[in-house]
Amino acid sequence: MKRHDLVTRPLTLAALLFCAAYASATFPREAQAGIGFQVERITNINDEPGANSFAIGGLGTREPSFWQHDGQLYFPAYNPATGVELYRYDGVTTSLVADINPGPEGSLPGRGDYPYQEFNGDLYFFASGVDDMGSPVGNELHRLNHLTGQVDLVIDAAPGPDDGSGVGLYPNAEKHVYGGQLFFEANGQLYATNGATVSTLTYDGEVLSNAHIGAEFNGELYFSAYRDSVAGPRLYHTNGTTISEVPNEFSNGTALPGGSQPATRREPFAEYQGRLYFEGRLGDGNTGGQFELFSTDGNSFDIIDVYPGTASSRPHNYKVVGDQLVFIAESEVGGEYTGFELFTYDANTDSSQLISGYDPAGGSFLDDYLGRGTDPIPVYNGMAYVYYNESGLHYTDGATLTPISLPEARSLPIAQIGENLLFYGERGEVALVAYDGTFAQVLETTDSGERYAPLAAPGSRIVLGDLYFEIGYTANEGVSIVATDGAVLHVITDAKVAHPSQSLAIFNDKLFFIGDGNEGRELYAISIVPLEGDANNDGRVDGLDFLVWASNFDDNPADDPPGSPANGDFNDDGVVDGADYLLWAAHFGETGLPSPLATATVPEPTAVSFVWWAVAAWCLRGHRWAGRASQ
């Protein structure tokens, strides 16, 4: 026996016995690894050293717009030779779709309020390019043909280099793909295409212009539009072949006052108990008119006088909650002006009212205090939420308004993760807050002492599976992407967003974002992966995980399911050995999020256990060295 064996073997045995007892009593065998995040660069389109492939505002395009089509991710990007053109990523490689506008000027694809739409297997989008003769055209509708792979000009609505795009493609497929046709607006006119030909929509021989598609209702597509012979917009519907106008009259057969205009606000209509609801103007706009809540069954109109008399209630943002239509409007109650508040309409009683439970002392209604641009009446689990500047967050089932006692809340809910609603709050500073229906907590980062401040912009947040991601700021990491499971925050340190793009996309179960790196401003992807070396599923690779490995060293964990590293078999090869130790050591210090499959809470180790861990590590190392020396 070597002299050093007299020391190392007893110490090693004692340390490992302690580790085994501690780990066996502490760690559940069925635990899964914590959640890790892997960041990879996807593009290097502008391959000049340190140059940008994506705009920061000076490359002729606004924030890049992403679109999934035919199993690929499409987006505009910049290269000096082609300018800003359309690219695609198939999960492995990135390629140029086409040099739509030949030369370095670029086609600037994906412009317009609603930049892309799929139809009959093809991808439609607005871009600048050239016609069949090679003459330049402005921002016009183009099509990527899925059969030929070529990009074609659909129509030159504004002949020559002038732009033909207006509102562009409409936001939801059910609102602009109907009856085997794609409806779109260009150069102020409404068009439809079946993929082979393009037609201008007319009524009584007059071109329909400045259209707004409201909803599909009773098997037909409803939209408002202007025509030359009448003042203001009228409401139309089509079955895909013919176009009809909803008569400008009440349901009792009397005509609407002269100059009345249904569907005056460009927002989606609401279908509620067999009718469509929207804002319209009653009376001539030249003499004032009254903006009120209209409804139609397709044959006539009814008016809900939310603001009694001749004043306008200006209703908008409709939601069906319970058996009520909930919306924002202004009126008078008891002779007092309400400002914009939450109202309800009950079709069963044909009555509208300021929502029950409203307290004037609560202050004025706001769509949001932080994170503006969100839905002003979001609905979660059948409840609609609103925010008041004095009394804070409330919810309603459509019948009454109920306050939520959350002094931290300074915004409407922005997402739901599991049982938790997330919203922005303030406790001396802006923070991200989770609320489970009973308790609220300010989410802290997994790195102790890191203060987190959300960017609080609509395009800076997204949900992927059971996790919520957003762009925010920490003192140590700067502007980065963070992830949360609704309990804790994790800063993805490799996901640097030096100039926040506010454009996040999901593709192939990965999160895509525009970030700044050594190669310039490029496209990156975040994959959700097991946190290697995290045996106790707490989202940290630390000494506790070493204890698990040590307690099962030389064990054959055949009875454990694959991918279950609770036994210390980090590489899942069926045996706990030195290779697993090396994997743990390589990832030591990394953090992520706890596994959602956790079955027990693991206590933090005491100082004594860390001493034993250190002794065990030293002894094992000495034992291995001794073994090698004796060979």
XYZ file of C-alpha atoms in Angstrom:
631
model
C 0.000 0.000 0.000
C 1.248 3.433 -0.964
C 1.684 6.017 1.770
C -0.848 8.373 0.254
C -3.472 5.601 0.251
C -3.498 5.742 4.030
C -4.954 9.227 3.727
C -6.899 9.325 0.495
C -8.798 6.058 0.658
C -10.409 6.593 4.094
C -11.161 10.235 3.272
C -12.542 9.328 -0.115
C -14.720 6.614 1.374
C -16.007 8.911 4.119
C -16.699 11.748 1.712
C -18.497 9.561 -0.762
C -20.573 7.898 1.952
C -21.622 11.340 3.145
C -22.364 12.456 -0.418
C -24.360 9.329 -1.120
C -26.437 9.675 2.030
C -27.039 13.376 1.408
C -27.922 12.931 -2.247
C -30.107 9.865 -1.705
C -32.141 11.685 0.901
C -32.403 14.878 -1.103
C -32.711 14.267 -4.837
C -35.676 12.517 -6.478
C -34.586 9.924 -9.028
C -37.314 11.002 -11.488
C -36.158 14.626 -11.689
C -35.333 16.076 -15.092
C -32.534 18.429 -16.017
C -33.163 22.135 -15.803
C -33.866 24.193 -18.894
C -30.893 25.557 -20.799
C -30.651 27.866 -23.790
C -28.348 27.574 -26.775
C -27.756 30.606 -29.006
C -26.511 30.265 -32.584
C -25.926 32.762 -35.355
C -28.026 31.984 -38.434
C -27.021 34.566 -41.028
C -24.017 36.464 -42.294
C -25.682 37.907 -45.386
C -23.659 41.105 -45.444
C -20.277 39.408 -45.255
C -18.236 42.591 -45.056
C -16.347 42.519 -41.714
C -18.550 43.854 -38.925
C -21.242 45.044 -41.371
C -24.996 44.763 -40.760
C -27.413 42.482 -42.583
C -30.396 44.068 -40.868
C -31.475 47.666 -40.494
C -30.973 49.946 -37.540
C -33.114 52.517 -39.319
C -30.787 53.554 -42.121
C -30.978 50.678 -44.608
C -34.304 51.633 -46.138
C -36.536 49.301 -44.170
C -38.175 49.337 -40.788
C -37.987 46.459 -38.317
C -37.692 43.181 -40.245
C -40.937 41.282 -40.679
C -40.843 37.483 -40.399
C -43.220 35.023 -42.016
C -43.388 31.219 -42.039
C -44.319 29.680 -45.369
C -43.960 26.166 -46.737
C -41.736 25.083 -43.848
C -39.337 28.014 -44.178
C -38.801 31.352 -42.458
C -38.898 34.436 -44.720
C -37.479 37.866 -43.903
C -35.882 40.924 -45.580
C -32.123 41.395 -45.201
C -29.327 43.496 -46.676
C -26.341 42.744 -48.867
C -24.393 45.512 -50.667
C -24.763 43.785 -54.037
C -28.557 43.441 -53.909
C -29.751 45.926 -51.313
C -32.600 44.823 -49.029
C -34.187 41.709 -50.561
C -36.233 38.702 -49.466
C -34.357 35.775 -47.876
C -35.430 32.433 -46.464
C -34.087 30.003 -43.891
C -35.015 26.310 -44.171
C -33.654 25.253 -40.790
C -30.160 24.591 -42.155
C -29.165 27.220 -44.713
C -30.094 30.797 -45.610
C -30.614 31.776 -49.242
C -31.714 34.734 -51.347
C -35.230 34.183 -52.717
C -34.737 36.537 -55.671
C -33.114 39.815 -56.631
C -36.568 41.315 -57.178
C -35.244 44.787 -57.910
C -31.990 44.029 -59.774
C -28.948 45.872 -58.533
C -27.967 47.397 -55.201
C -31.161 49.427 -54.637
C -33.146 46.505 -53.221
C -36.878 45.785 -53.363
C -37.532 46.486 -49.653
C -39.993 43.558 -49.389
C -42.561 43.131 -46.666
C -43.703 46.729 -46.424
C -47.297 47.695 -45.693
C -49.311 47.219 -42.530
C -49.757 43.487 -43.163
C -46.759 42.467 -45.257
C -47.239 38.793 -46.189
C -50.047 36.377 -47.004
C -50.254 32.780 -48.184
C -52.767 31.888 -50.886
C -53.035 28.721 -52.993
C -49.560 27.674 -51.846
C -47.958 30.939 -52.994
C -46.565 33.762 -50.857
C -47.851 37.278 -51.590
C -46.077 40.431 -50.431
C -45.459 44.037 -51.422
C -42.082 45.024 -52.864
C -40.489 47.370 -55.397
C -39.195 45.780 -58.581
C -39.513 45.714 -62.355
C -42.244 44.686 -64.771
C -41.966 42.116 -67.570
C -40.244 44.700 -69.757
C -37.663 45.515 -67.092
C -39.173 48.930 -66.327
C -39.180 49.938 -62.642
C -42.360 49.701 -60.590
C -43.025 51.088 -57.125
C -44.101 49.176 -54.041
C -46.546 46.717 -55.627
C -47.978 43.277 -54.916
C -45.669 40.382 -55.847
C -46.031 36.619 -55.612
C -43.539 33.848 -54.904
C -44.818 31.003 -57.083
C -44.447 27.719 -55.200
C -44.396 25.735 -58.464
C -41.728 27.692 -60.342
C -39.849 29.260 -57.426
C -39.991 32.572 -59.291
C -41.176 35.948 -57.973
C -43.790 37.576 -60.242
C -45.395 41.011 -60.272
C -49.122 40.538 -59.599
C -50.319 44.026 -60.546
C -48.842 47.461 -61.194
C -51.686 49.319 -59.501
C -49.941 52.698 -59.781
C -48.320 52.439 -63.231
C -44.669 53.343 -63.364
C -42.345 53.908 -60.417
C -45.062 55.234 -58.086
C -46.038 53.063 -55.123
C -49.274 51.123 -55.436
C -49.453 49.891 -51.868
C -51.901 51.371 -49.419
C -53.174 49.435 -46.465
C -51.890 46.322 -48.184
C -52.798 42.788 -47.217
C -55.264 42.297 -44.416
C -54.182 40.838 -41.073
C -56.109 37.581 -40.699
C -56.538 34.957 -43.385
C -60.257 34.563 -42.768
C -60.691 38.249 -43.499
C -58.981 38.463 -46.853
C -58.882 34.961 -48.322
C -62.440 34.081 -49.185
C -64.287 32.162 -51.884
C -61.092 31.078 -53.616
C -59.821 34.642 -53.928
C -57.280 36.864 -52.230
C -58.610 40.365 -51.502
C -56.149 43.230 -51.247
C -56.015 47.002 -51.495
C -53.588 48.894 -53.708
C -53.525 52.484 -54.915
C -56.726 53.106 -52.951
C -58.752 50.444 -54.800
C -60.001 47.018 -53.760
C -58.850 44.054 -55.844
C -59.267 40.301 -55.848
C -57.136 37.615 -57.456
C -57.711 33.901 -57.939
C -54.006 33.370 -58.585
C -54.357 33.574 -62.355
C -56.159 36.870 -62.964
C -56.700 40.100 -61.039
C -60.035 41.920 -60.983
C -61.061 45.339 -59.714
C -64.065 45.173 -57.397
C -66.999 47.314 -58.507
C -70.612 47.905 -57.519
C -73.146 49.220 -60.014
C -70.246 49.864 -62.364
C -68.384 52.029 -59.840
C -64.936 51.201 -58.505
C -64.830 50.480 -54.766
C -61.993 52.262 -52.973
C -60.521 52.852 -49.505
C -61.921 49.521 -48.412
C -61.819 47.927 -44.991
C -62.576 44.234 -44.625
C -64.499 43.757 -41.392
C -65.463 40.106 -40.961
C -66.785 36.932 -42.521
C -70.423 36.644 -41.460
C -73.279 34.338 -42.484
C -71.076 32.758 -45.143
C -70.156 36.033 -46.839
C -67.335 38.562 -46.598
C -68.350 41.986 -45.226
C -66.388 45.141 -45.938
C -66.843 48.895 -46.058
C -65.787 50.933 -49.084
C -66.319 54.221 -50.884
C -67.761 54.818 -54.342
C -68.136 58.066 -56.248
C -71.936 58.417 -56.304
C -72.450 58.345 -52.519
C -70.811 60.277 -49.709
C -68.759 58.341 -47.209
C -68.354 54.593 -46.815
C -71.114 52.035 -47.287
C -71.265 48.445 -46.092
C -71.019 45.667 -48.688
C -70.859 41.892 -48.696
C -69.804 39.338 -51.276
C -70.240 35.613 -51.778
C -67.101 35.557 -53.921
C -69.024 36.086 -57.150
C -71.403 39.007 -56.678
C -71.279 42.094 -54.450
C -74.312 43.440 -52.578
C -74.823 46.580 -50.499
C -76.540 46.520 -47.118
C -79.477 48.918 -47.598
C -78.983 52.194 -45.720
C -82.133 51.768 -43.654
C -83.298 50.726 -40.203
C -84.768 47.298 -39.549
C -88.244 48.882 -39.460
C -87.818 49.982 -43.079
C -87.217 53.703 -42.536
C -84.167 55.232 -44.176
C -81.125 56.262 -42.201
C -80.700 60.044 -41.982
C -79.023 61.533 -45.036
C -75.242 61.257 -44.989
C -75.186 58.348 -42.517
C -72.089 56.201 -42.885
C -71.789 52.675 -41.456
C -68.378 51.202 -40.622
C -66.405 54.426 -40.156
C -63.609 53.003 -37.978
C -60.936 50.754 -39.479
C -60.990 47.916 -36.975
C -62.401 44.382 -36.922
C -66.160 43.994 -36.590
C -67.563 41.908 -33.736
C -70.011 39.067 -34.278
C -72.392 38.803 -31.333
C -75.640 36.838 -31.110
C -76.260 36.652 -34.844
C -75.344 40.221 -35.801
C -72.251 42.246 -36.714
C -71.320 45.256 -34.540
C -69.173 48.247 -35.523
C -68.989 52.028 -35.297
C -70.949 54.133 -37.774
C -72.018 57.732 -38.213
C -75.672 58.645 -37.957
C -76.421 61.820 -39.923
C -74.424 64.097 -42.199
C -70.782 64.573 -41.309
C -70.914 68.108 -42.669
C -73.337 69.058 -39.904
C -71.701 67.040 -37.169
C -73.259 63.606 -37.208
C -73.322 61.133 -34.349
C -70.816 58.277 -34.068
C -72.621 55.361 -32.433
C -72.748 51.580 -32.201
C -74.289 50.045 -35.349
C -75.336 46.450 -35.927
C -76.549 44.561 -38.989
C -77.928 41.187 -39.982
C -76.996 41.891 -43.614
C -80.395 43.309 -44.561
C -80.639 46.533 -42.517
C -79.130 48.405 -39.572
C -79.988 49.013 -35.940
C -78.439 51.722 -33.756
C -77.531 51.354 -30.073
C -77.571 54.858 -28.601
C -74.775 54.470 -26.045
C -74.530 58.251 -25.557
C -78.166 59.417 -25.363
C -79.063 62.452 -27.428
C -76.991 63.791 -30.300
C -73.508 63.322 -28.833
C -71.142 60.588 -30.051
C -70.118 57.570 -27.986
C -67.359 56.551 -30.464
C -67.396 52.828 -29.557
C -64.406 50.603 -30.331
C -62.430 47.503 -29.251
C -65.272 45.010 -29.003
C -65.026 41.753 -27.062
C -67.673 39.121 -26.390
C -67.342 38.176 -22.720
C -69.904 35.822 -21.249
C -73.232 36.778 -22.818
C -72.308 40.460 -23.131
C -70.655 42.629 -25.758
C -67.949 44.627 -23.966
C -66.411 47.721 -25.577
C -64.844 51.135 -24.927
C -67.042 54.213 -25.395
C -67.885 57.591 -23.871
C -71.229 58.768 -22.504
C -72.980 60.478 -19.592
C -74.192 58.855 -16.395
C -76.347 60.897 -14.027
C -75.562 63.995 -16.049
C -71.800 63.518 -15.623
C -69.507 62.922 -18.589
C -67.707 59.586 -18.232
C -64.846 59.965 -20.685
C -63.804 56.744 -22.410
C -64.895 53.904 -20.149
C -65.936 50.271 -20.305
C -69.512 49.651 -21.445
C -71.584 46.543 -22.010
C -74.406 45.765 -24.401
C -76.932 42.988 -23.725
C -78.712 41.843 -26.888
C -81.319 39.997 -24.827
C -82.539 43.235 -23.253
C -81.317 45.539 -26.056
C -79.641 47.812 -23.528
C -76.178 49.269 -23.002
C -74.735 50.615 -19.793
C -71.555 51.637 -18.051
C -70.212 48.392 -16.658
C -71.453 47.502 -13.201
C -68.878 48.018 -10.478
C -67.252 51.076 -12.021
C -65.995 53.511 -9.389
C -65.528 57.118 -10.620
C -62.876 57.581 -7.940
C -60.766 54.988 -9.743
C -59.653 57.541 -12.298
C -59.853 57.516 -16.058
C -59.679 54.419 -18.216
C -56.315 53.799 -19.859
C -55.456 51.188 -22.462
C -52.142 50.631 -20.722
C -49.765 52.475 -18.470
C -46.673 50.487 -19.337
C -46.213 48.432 -22.467
C -48.536 50.541 -24.578
C -49.829 49.077 -27.794
C -51.274 45.957 -26.229
C -54.899 44.949 -26.633
C -56.819 47.409 -24.383
C -59.261 44.681 -23.325
C -57.302 41.406 -23.261
C -59.250 38.258 -22.430
C -57.742 35.389 -20.416
C -59.660 32.352 -19.176
C -62.970 33.957 -20.118
C -62.264 37.173 -18.207
C -61.602 40.588 -19.758
C -59.031 42.866 -18.104
C -58.911 46.675 -18.008
C -56.676 49.180 -16.299
C -57.520 52.469 -14.538
C -54.912 55.080 -13.748
C -55.890 55.394 -10.076
C -57.458 52.118 -9.005
C -55.322 49.851 -11.173
C -56.115 46.459 -12.658
C -59.669 45.080 -12.910
C -61.337 42.106 -14.551
C -64.880 41.404 -15.676
C -66.982 38.409 -16.646
C -69.120 40.752 -18.742
C -71.543 41.463 -15.917
C -69.582 43.365 -13.297
C -66.166 44.941 -12.810
C -63.969 43.502 -10.052
C -60.750 45.160 -8.825
C -57.601 43.107 -8.309
C -55.690 44.168 -5.234
C -52.262 44.421 -6.832
C -50.593 47.730 -6.034
C -47.602 46.655 -8.158
C -49.665 46.385 -11.356
C -49.048 49.135 -13.877
C -50.248 47.444 -17.045
C -52.734 45.025 -18.494
C -51.749 41.351 -18.654
C -49.281 40.785 -21.478
C -49.125 36.966 -21.494
C -50.210 33.830 -19.672
C -47.726 31.124 -18.653
C -49.365 28.159 -16.948
C -51.537 29.540 -14.170
C -49.672 32.840 -14.067
C -50.647 36.082 -15.745
C -47.682 38.324 -16.507
C -47.846 42.102 -16.477
C -45.582 45.073 -15.957
C -45.454 46.655 -12.555
C -43.588 49.129 -10.447
C -42.044 48.731 -7.057
C -39.768 51.739 -7.191
C -38.884 50.734 -10.764
C -40.406 48.937 -13.724
C -40.481 45.165 -13.281
C -42.100 42.004 -14.617
C -44.762 40.624 -12.278
C -46.492 37.212 -12.179
C -49.980 36.756 -10.706
C -51.511 33.312 -10.100
C -54.978 34.542 -9.142
C -54.100 34.848 -5.471
C -50.546 36.085 -5.082
C -48.333 38.394 -7.119
C -44.570 38.397 -7.167
C -41.964 40.530 -8.862
C -39.888 38.128 -10.933
C -36.216 38.137 -10.002
C -33.356 36.977 -12.178
C -31.589 33.714 -11.424
C -28.379 35.702 -11.007
C -28.352 37.207 -7.533
C -28.302 40.973 -7.425
C -29.279 41.488 -11.071
C -31.912 44.198 -11.436
C -34.125 43.607 -14.465
C -35.986 46.320 -16.398
C -38.351 45.285 -19.226
C -38.229 47.045 -22.561
C -42.063 46.989 -22.346
C -42.671 47.259 -26.105
C -45.265 45.128 -27.947
C -42.834 43.568 -30.434
C -40.311 42.708 -27.728
C -42.203 39.767 -26.195
C -43.360 36.329 -27.314
C -44.460 32.952 -25.897
C -42.774 29.693 -26.919
C -44.275 26.563 -25.397
C -44.369 26.930 -21.621
C -41.916 29.833 -21.556
C -42.241 33.581 -22.035
C -39.433 35.557 -23.690
C -38.899 39.290 -23.887
C -36.201 41.890 -24.436
C -35.057 43.730 -21.333
C -32.109 45.248 -19.532
C -29.802 44.192 -16.720
C -26.806 46.109 -15.431
C -24.360 43.258 -16.049
C -25.601 42.047 -19.432
C -27.106 45.185 -20.964
C -30.014 44.693 -23.366
C -30.630 40.965 -23.688
C -33.392 38.416 -24.071
C -34.778 36.931 -20.875
C -36.933 33.864 -20.321
C -39.325 32.966 -17.528
C -41.462 30.029 -16.521
C -43.642 32.355 -14.438
C -41.559 31.829 -11.303
C -38.058 33.162 -12.004
C -36.283 35.085 -14.748
C -33.205 33.919 -16.588
C -31.006 36.261 -18.618
C -29.791 34.504 -21.763
C -26.338 36.022 -21.667
C -25.430 35.095 -25.257
C -28.597 36.739 -26.611
C -27.294 40.295 -26.794
C -29.619 42.810 -28.399
C -27.543 45.973 -28.542
C -30.122 47.679 -30.773
C -33.431 46.001 -29.836
C -35.166 44.949 -33.025
C -38.475 44.340 -31.263
C -38.997 41.631 -33.882
C -39.157 38.159 -32.355
C -40.297 35.095 -34.296
C -40.934 31.398 -33.622
C -39.786 28.820 -36.183
C -39.040 25.094 -35.753
C -39.573 25.473 -31.983
C -36.802 28.058 -31.800
C -36.878 31.750 -30.983
C -35.397 34.000 -33.681
C -34.183 37.533 -33.084
C -31.938 40.195 -34.591
C -28.832 40.711 -32.486
C -25.448 42.384 -32.604
C -22.286 40.302 -32.605
C -18.775 40.335 -33.992
C -20.218 39.816 -37.470
C -22.551 42.820 -37.226
C -26.315 42.866 -36.922
C -27.475 39.355 -37.853
C -30.222 36.795 -37.321
C -29.826 34.503 -34.304
C -31.807 31.570 -32.927
C -32.326 30.370 -29.357
C -32.919 26.655 -28.811
C -34.399 25.281 -25.600
C -32.146 22.431 -24.463
C -31.540 20.432 -21.276
C -29.132 22.204 -18.934
C -26.160 19.835 -19.135
C -24.844 18.793 -15.736
C -27.950 19.919 -13.819
C -28.953 16.767 -11.958
C -31.339 18.285 -9.429
C -33.352 20.307 -11.959
C -32.894 23.614 -10.125
C -31.599 25.509 -13.145
C -28.005 25.677 -11.856
C -24.945 23.527 -12.479
C -23.237 23.546 -9.093
C -21.935 21.423 -6.239
C -25.311 19.830 -5.586
C -25.169 18.196 -8.991
C -21.676 16.911 -8.229
C -23.067 15.237 -5.105
C -25.573 13.360 -7.223
C -22.841 12.227 -9.590
C -20.618 11.158 -6.685
C -23.394 9.209 -4.958
C -24.010 7.155 -8.103
C -20.418 6.790 -9.331
C -19.813 3.469 -11.143
C -23.556 2.832 -10.982
C -25.385 1.287 -13.921
C -28.648 3.236 -14.029
C -30.439 0.825 -16.357
C -33.734 1.283 -14.536
C -33.753 5.044 -15.029
C -35.517 6.461 -18.090
C -33.381 7.985 -20.859
C -32.763 11.696 -20.467
C -33.114 11.517 -16.681
C -29.826 12.853 -15.308
C -30.897 12.694 -11.670
C -28.558 9.725 -11.323
C -25.535 11.700 -12.542
C -25.497 10.021 -15.948
C -25.277 13.382 -17.689
C -24.346 11.984 -21.110
C -27.071 9.313 -20.901
C -24.758 6.445 -21.903
C -26.010 4.073 -19.217
C -23.161 4.404 -16.732
C -22.104 7.081 -14.251
C -18.405 7.584 -14.819
C -15.642 10.106 -15.404
C -17.126 11.252 -18.700
C -20.144 12.552 -16.782
C -17.852 14.362 -14.367
C -16.101 16.068 -17.278
C -19.452 17.148 -18.695
C -20.501 18.551 -15.307
C -17.168 20.367 -14.970
C -17.464 21.850 -18.460
C -20.850 23.375 -17.601
C -20.135 24.251 -13.986
C -21.524 27.687 -13.137
C -24.068 27.786 -15.963
C -27.645 28.736 -15.128
C -31.033 28.318 -16.747
C -34.548 27.681 -15.490
C -35.787 24.880 -13.229
C -37.393 21.929 -14.966
C -41.216 22.058 -15.153
C -41.178 18.356 -14.181
C -39.720 19.018 -10.744
C -41.199 16.773 -8.066
C -39.528 18.214 -5.001
C -37.853 21.345 -3.775
C -34.144 20.846 -3.291
C -32.629 22.712 -0.336
C -29.442 24.652 -0.813
C -26.393 22.903 0.641
C -24.902 24.033 3.898
C -21.335 25.166 4.268
C -20.512 21.767 5.798
C -21.768 19.905 2.758
C -19.660 22.086 0.514
C -16.616 21.206 2.611
C -17.386 17.534 2.120
C -17.869 18.144 -1.608
C -14.460 19.818 -1.820
C -12.830 17.003 0.153
C -14.476 14.404 -2.053
C -13.341 16.101 -5.228
C -9.762 16.394 -3.943
C -9.665 12.817 -2.737
C -11.103 11.407 -5.938
C -8.597 13.357 -7.943
C -5.763 12.143 -5.706
C -6.990 8.580 -5.926
C -7.076 8.699 -9.732
C -3.587 10.236 -9.855
C -2.309 7.585 -7.461
C -3.798 4.863 -9.590
C -2.114 6.197 -12.677
C 1.256 6.562 -10.855
C 1.210 2.927 -9.736
C 0.595 1.615 -13.228
